[in-house]
PDB file of C-alpha atoms in Angstrom:
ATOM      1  CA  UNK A   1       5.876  42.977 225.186  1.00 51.00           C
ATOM      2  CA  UNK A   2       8.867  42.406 223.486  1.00 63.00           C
ATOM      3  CA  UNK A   3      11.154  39.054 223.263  1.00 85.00           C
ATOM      4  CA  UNK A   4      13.643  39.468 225.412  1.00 87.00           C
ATOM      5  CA  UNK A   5      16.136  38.004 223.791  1.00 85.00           C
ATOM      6  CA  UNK A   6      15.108  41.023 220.804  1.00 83.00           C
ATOM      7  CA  UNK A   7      15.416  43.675 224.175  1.00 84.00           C
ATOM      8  CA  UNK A   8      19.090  41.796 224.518  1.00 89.00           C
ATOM      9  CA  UNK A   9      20.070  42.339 221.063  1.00 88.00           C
ATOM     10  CA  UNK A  10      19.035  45.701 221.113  1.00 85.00           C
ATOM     11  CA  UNK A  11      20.778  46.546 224.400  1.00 88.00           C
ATOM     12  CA  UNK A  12      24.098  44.822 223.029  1.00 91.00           C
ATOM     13  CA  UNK A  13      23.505  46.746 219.745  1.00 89.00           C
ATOM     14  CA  UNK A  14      23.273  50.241 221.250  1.00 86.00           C
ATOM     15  CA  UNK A  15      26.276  49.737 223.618  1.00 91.00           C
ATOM     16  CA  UNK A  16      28.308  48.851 221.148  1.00 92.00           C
ATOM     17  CA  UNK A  17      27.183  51.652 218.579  1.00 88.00           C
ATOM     18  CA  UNK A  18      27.963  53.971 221.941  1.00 88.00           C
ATOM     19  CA  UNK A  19      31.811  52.090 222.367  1.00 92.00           C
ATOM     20  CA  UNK A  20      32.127  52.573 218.433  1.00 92.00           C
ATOM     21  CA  UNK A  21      31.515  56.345 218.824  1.00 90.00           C
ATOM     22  CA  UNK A  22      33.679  57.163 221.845  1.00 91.00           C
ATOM     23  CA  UNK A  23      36.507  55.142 220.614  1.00 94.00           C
ATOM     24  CA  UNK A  24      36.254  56.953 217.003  1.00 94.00           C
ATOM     25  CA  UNK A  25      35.929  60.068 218.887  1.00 94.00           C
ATOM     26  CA  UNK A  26      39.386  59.698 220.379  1.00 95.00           C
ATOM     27  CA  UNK A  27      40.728  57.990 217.666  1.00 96.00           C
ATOM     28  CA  UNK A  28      40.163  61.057 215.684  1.00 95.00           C
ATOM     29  CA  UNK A  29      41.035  63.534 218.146  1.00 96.00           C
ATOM     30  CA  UNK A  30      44.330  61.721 218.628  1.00 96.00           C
ATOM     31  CA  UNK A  31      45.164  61.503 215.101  1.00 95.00           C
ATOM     32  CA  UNK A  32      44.553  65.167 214.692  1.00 94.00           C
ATOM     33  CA  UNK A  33      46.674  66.262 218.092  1.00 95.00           C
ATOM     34  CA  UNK A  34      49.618  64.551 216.264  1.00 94.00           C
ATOM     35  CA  UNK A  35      49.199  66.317 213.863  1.00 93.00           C
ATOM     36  CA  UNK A  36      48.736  69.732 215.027  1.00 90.00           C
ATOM     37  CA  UNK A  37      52.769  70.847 215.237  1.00 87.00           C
ATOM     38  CA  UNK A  38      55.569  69.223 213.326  1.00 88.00           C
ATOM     39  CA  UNK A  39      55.373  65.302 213.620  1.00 91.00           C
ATOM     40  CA  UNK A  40      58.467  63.451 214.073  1.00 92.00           C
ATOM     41  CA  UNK A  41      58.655  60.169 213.052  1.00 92.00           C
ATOM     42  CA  UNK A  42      57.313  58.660 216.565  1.00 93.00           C
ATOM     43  CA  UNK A  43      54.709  61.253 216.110  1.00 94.00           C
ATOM     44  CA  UNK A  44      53.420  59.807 212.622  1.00 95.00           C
ATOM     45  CA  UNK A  45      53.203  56.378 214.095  1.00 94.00           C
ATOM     46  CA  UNK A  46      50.855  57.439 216.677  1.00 95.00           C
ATOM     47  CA  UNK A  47      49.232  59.089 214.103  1.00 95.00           C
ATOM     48  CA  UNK A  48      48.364  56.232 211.865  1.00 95.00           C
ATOM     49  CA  UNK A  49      48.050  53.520 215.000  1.00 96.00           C
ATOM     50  CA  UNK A  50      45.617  56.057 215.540  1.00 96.00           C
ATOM     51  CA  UNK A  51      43.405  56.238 212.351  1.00 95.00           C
ATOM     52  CA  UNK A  52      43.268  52.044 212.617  1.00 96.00           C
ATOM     53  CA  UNK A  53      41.462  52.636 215.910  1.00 96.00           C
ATOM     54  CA  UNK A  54      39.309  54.868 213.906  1.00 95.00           C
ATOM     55  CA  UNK A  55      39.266  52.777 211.169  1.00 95.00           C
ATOM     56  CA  UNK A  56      38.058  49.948 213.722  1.00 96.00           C
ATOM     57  CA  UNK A  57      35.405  52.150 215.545  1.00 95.00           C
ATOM     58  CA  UNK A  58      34.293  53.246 212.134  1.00 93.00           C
ATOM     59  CA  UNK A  59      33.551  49.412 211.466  1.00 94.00           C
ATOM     60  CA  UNK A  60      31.697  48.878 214.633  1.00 94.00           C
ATOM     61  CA  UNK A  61      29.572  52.013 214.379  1.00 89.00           C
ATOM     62  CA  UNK A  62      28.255  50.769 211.113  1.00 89.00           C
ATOM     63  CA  UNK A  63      27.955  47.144 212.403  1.00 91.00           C
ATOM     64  CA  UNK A  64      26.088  47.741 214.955  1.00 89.00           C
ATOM     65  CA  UNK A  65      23.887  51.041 213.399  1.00 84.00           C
ATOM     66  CA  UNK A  66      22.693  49.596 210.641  1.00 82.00           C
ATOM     67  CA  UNK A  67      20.575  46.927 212.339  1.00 83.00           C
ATOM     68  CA  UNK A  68      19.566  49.574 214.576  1.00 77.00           C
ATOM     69  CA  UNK A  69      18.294  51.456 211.855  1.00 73.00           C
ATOM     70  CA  UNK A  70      16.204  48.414 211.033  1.00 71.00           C
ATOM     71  CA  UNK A  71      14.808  47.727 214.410  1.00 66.00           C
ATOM     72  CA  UNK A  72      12.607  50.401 214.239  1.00 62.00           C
ATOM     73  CA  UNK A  73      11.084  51.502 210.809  1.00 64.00           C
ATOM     74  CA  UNK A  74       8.445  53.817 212.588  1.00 63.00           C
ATOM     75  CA  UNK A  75      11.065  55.985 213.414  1.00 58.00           C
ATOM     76  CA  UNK A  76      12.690  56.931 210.090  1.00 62.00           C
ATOM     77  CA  UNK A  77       9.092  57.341 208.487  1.00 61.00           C
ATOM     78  CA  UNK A  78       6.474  59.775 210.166  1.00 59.00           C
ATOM     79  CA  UNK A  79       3.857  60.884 207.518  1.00 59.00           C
ATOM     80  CA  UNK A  80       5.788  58.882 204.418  1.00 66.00           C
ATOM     81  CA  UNK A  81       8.797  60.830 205.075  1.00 69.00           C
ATOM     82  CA  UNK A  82      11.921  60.647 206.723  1.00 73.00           C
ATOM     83  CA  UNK A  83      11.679  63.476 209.771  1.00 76.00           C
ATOM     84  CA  UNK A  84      14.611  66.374 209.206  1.00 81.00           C
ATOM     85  CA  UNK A  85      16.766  65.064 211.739  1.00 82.00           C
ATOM     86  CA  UNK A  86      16.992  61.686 210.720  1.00 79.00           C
ATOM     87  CA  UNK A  87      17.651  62.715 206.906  1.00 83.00           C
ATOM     88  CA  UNK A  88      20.401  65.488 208.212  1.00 88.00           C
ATOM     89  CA  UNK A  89      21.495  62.292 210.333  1.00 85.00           C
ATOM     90  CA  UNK A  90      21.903  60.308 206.828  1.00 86.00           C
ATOM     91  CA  UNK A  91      23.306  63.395 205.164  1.00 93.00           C
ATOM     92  CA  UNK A  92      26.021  63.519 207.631  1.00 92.00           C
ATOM     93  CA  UNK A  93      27.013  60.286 207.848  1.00 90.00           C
ATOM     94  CA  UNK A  94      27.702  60.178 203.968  1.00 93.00           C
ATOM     95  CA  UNK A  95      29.814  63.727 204.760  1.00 95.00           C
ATOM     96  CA  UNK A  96      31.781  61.627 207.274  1.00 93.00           C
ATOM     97  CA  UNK A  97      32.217  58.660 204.855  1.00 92.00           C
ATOM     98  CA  UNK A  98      33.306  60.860 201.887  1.00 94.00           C
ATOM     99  CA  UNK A  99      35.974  62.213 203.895  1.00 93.00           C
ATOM    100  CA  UNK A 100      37.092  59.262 204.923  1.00 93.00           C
ATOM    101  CA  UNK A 101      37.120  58.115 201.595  1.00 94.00           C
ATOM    102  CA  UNK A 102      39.515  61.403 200.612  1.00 92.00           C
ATOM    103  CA  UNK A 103      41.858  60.708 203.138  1.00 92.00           C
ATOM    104  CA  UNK A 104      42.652  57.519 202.621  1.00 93.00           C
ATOM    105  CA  UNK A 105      44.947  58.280 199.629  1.00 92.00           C
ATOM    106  CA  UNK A 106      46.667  60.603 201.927  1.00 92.00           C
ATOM    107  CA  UNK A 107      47.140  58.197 204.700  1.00 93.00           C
ATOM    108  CA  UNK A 108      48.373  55.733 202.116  1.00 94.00           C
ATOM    109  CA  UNK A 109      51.198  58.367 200.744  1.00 94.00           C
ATOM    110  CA  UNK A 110      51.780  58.392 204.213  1.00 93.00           C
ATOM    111  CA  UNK A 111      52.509  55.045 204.838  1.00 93.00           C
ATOM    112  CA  UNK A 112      54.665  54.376 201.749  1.00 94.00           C
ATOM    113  CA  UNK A 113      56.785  57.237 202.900  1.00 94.00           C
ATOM    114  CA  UNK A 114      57.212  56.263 206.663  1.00 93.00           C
ATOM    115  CA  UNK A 115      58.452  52.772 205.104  1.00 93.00           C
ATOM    116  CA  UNK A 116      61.269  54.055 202.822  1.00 94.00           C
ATOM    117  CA  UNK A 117      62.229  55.967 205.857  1.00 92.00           C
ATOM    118  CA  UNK A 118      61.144  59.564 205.074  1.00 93.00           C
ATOM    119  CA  UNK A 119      59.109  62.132 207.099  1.00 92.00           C
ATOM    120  CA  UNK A 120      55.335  63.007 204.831  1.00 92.00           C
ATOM    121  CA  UNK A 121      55.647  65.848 203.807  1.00 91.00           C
ATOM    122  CA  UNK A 122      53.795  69.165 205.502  1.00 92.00           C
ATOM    123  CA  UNK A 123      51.072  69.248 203.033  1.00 93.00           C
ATOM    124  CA  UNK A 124      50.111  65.790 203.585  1.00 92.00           C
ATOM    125  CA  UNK A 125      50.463  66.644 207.574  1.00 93.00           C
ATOM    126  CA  UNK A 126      48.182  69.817 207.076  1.00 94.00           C
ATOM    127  CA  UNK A 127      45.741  68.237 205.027  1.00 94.00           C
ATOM    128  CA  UNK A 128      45.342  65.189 206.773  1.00 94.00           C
ATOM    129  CA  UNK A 129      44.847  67.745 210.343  1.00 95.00           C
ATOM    130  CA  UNK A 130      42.418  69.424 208.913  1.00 94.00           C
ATOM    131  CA  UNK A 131      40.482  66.397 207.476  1.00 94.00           C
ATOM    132  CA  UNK A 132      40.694  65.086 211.174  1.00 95.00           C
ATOM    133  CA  UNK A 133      39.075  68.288 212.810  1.00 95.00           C
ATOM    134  CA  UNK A 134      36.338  68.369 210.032  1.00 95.00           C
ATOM    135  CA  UNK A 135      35.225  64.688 210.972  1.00 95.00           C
ATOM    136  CA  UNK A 136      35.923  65.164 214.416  1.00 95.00           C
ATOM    137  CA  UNK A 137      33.393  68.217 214.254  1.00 95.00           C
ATOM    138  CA  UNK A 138      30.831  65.898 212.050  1.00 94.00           C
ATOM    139  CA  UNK A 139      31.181  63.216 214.752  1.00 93.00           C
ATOM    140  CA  UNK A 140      30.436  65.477 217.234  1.00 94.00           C
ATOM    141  CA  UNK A 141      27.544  67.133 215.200  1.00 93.00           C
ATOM    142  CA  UNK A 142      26.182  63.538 214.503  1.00 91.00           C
ATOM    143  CA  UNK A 143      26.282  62.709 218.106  1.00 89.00           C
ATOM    144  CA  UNK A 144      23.879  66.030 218.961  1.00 91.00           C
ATOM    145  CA  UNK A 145      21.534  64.276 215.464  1.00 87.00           C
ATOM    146  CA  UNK A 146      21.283  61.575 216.969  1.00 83.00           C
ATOM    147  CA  UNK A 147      20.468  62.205 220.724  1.00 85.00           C
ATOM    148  CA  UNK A 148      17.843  64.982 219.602  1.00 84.00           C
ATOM    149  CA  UNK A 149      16.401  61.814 217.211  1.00 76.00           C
ATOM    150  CA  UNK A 150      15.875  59.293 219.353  1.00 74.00           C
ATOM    151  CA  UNK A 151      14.533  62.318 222.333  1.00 78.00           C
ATOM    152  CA  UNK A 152      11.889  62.990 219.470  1.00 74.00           C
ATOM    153  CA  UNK A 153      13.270  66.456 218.879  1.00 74.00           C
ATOM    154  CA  UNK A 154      12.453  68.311 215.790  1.00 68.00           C
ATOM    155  CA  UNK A 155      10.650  64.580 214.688  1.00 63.00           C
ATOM    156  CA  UNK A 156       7.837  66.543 213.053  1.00 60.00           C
ATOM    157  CA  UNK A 157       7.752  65.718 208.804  1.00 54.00           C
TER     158      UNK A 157
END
């Protein structure tokens, strides 16, 4: 059996890795919503208060996955090779990261704007709501990864 101060860890681990997804889940969806028509200032605020609570979940998902990931190396390798749904797990995580990565420019013009007192304009607005539905649907497509993972669907190498 187990330490049970490991079982603790891993409890506290996977709770928070659940908290980091539903908060990011909102985060994005709320971020997008304000985006959807045309933003008034207000709007934008929300916005971007927004993307830091995504910004935050995003940091707690990885805090608390990545030890999870090492918790359990008999998982990730079946037959010297990672099982398809963990390696379309990876593979989606790095889609979520690159866009992230891409729209952080944009949130940045964003910003500056906002301070000198100017509305972004409705490219920026349009790109950065469509950037928030794609990771909201890779968030969501992660989520279904990584409950058919960890129920041993599709597991076979």
């Amino acid at each position: 059996m187990a330490d049970r101060g490991v079982i603790m860890l891993q409890w506290l681990l996977a709770t928070l890795h659940l908290l980091a997804l539903g908060c990011g889940l909102g985060a994005i969806a709320a971020r997008g919503r304000n985006l959807a028509d045309q933003p008034d200032a207000p709007a934008w605020q929300r916005s971007l208060r927004a993307n830091n609570w995504w910004h935050l979940a995003l940091c707690l998902w990885l805090a608390s996955g990545l030890p999870m990931l090492g918790q359990h190396p008999e998982q990730l390798w079946i037959s010297g090779r990672l099982p398809p749904v963990a390696l379309a797990k990876l593979l989606g995580c790095l889609l979520l990261f690159m866009q992230e990565w891409r729209s952080l420019s944009l949130l940045r013009q964003c910003r500056e704007r906002l301070e000198r007192g100017r509305l972004p304009a409705d490219e920026l607005r349009s790109r950065l709501y469509r950037a928030s539905r794609r990771q909201l649907a890779l968030l969501l497509l992660l989520l279904l990864l990584s409950t058919a993972w960890h129920a041993g669907l599709f597991n076979t190498p």
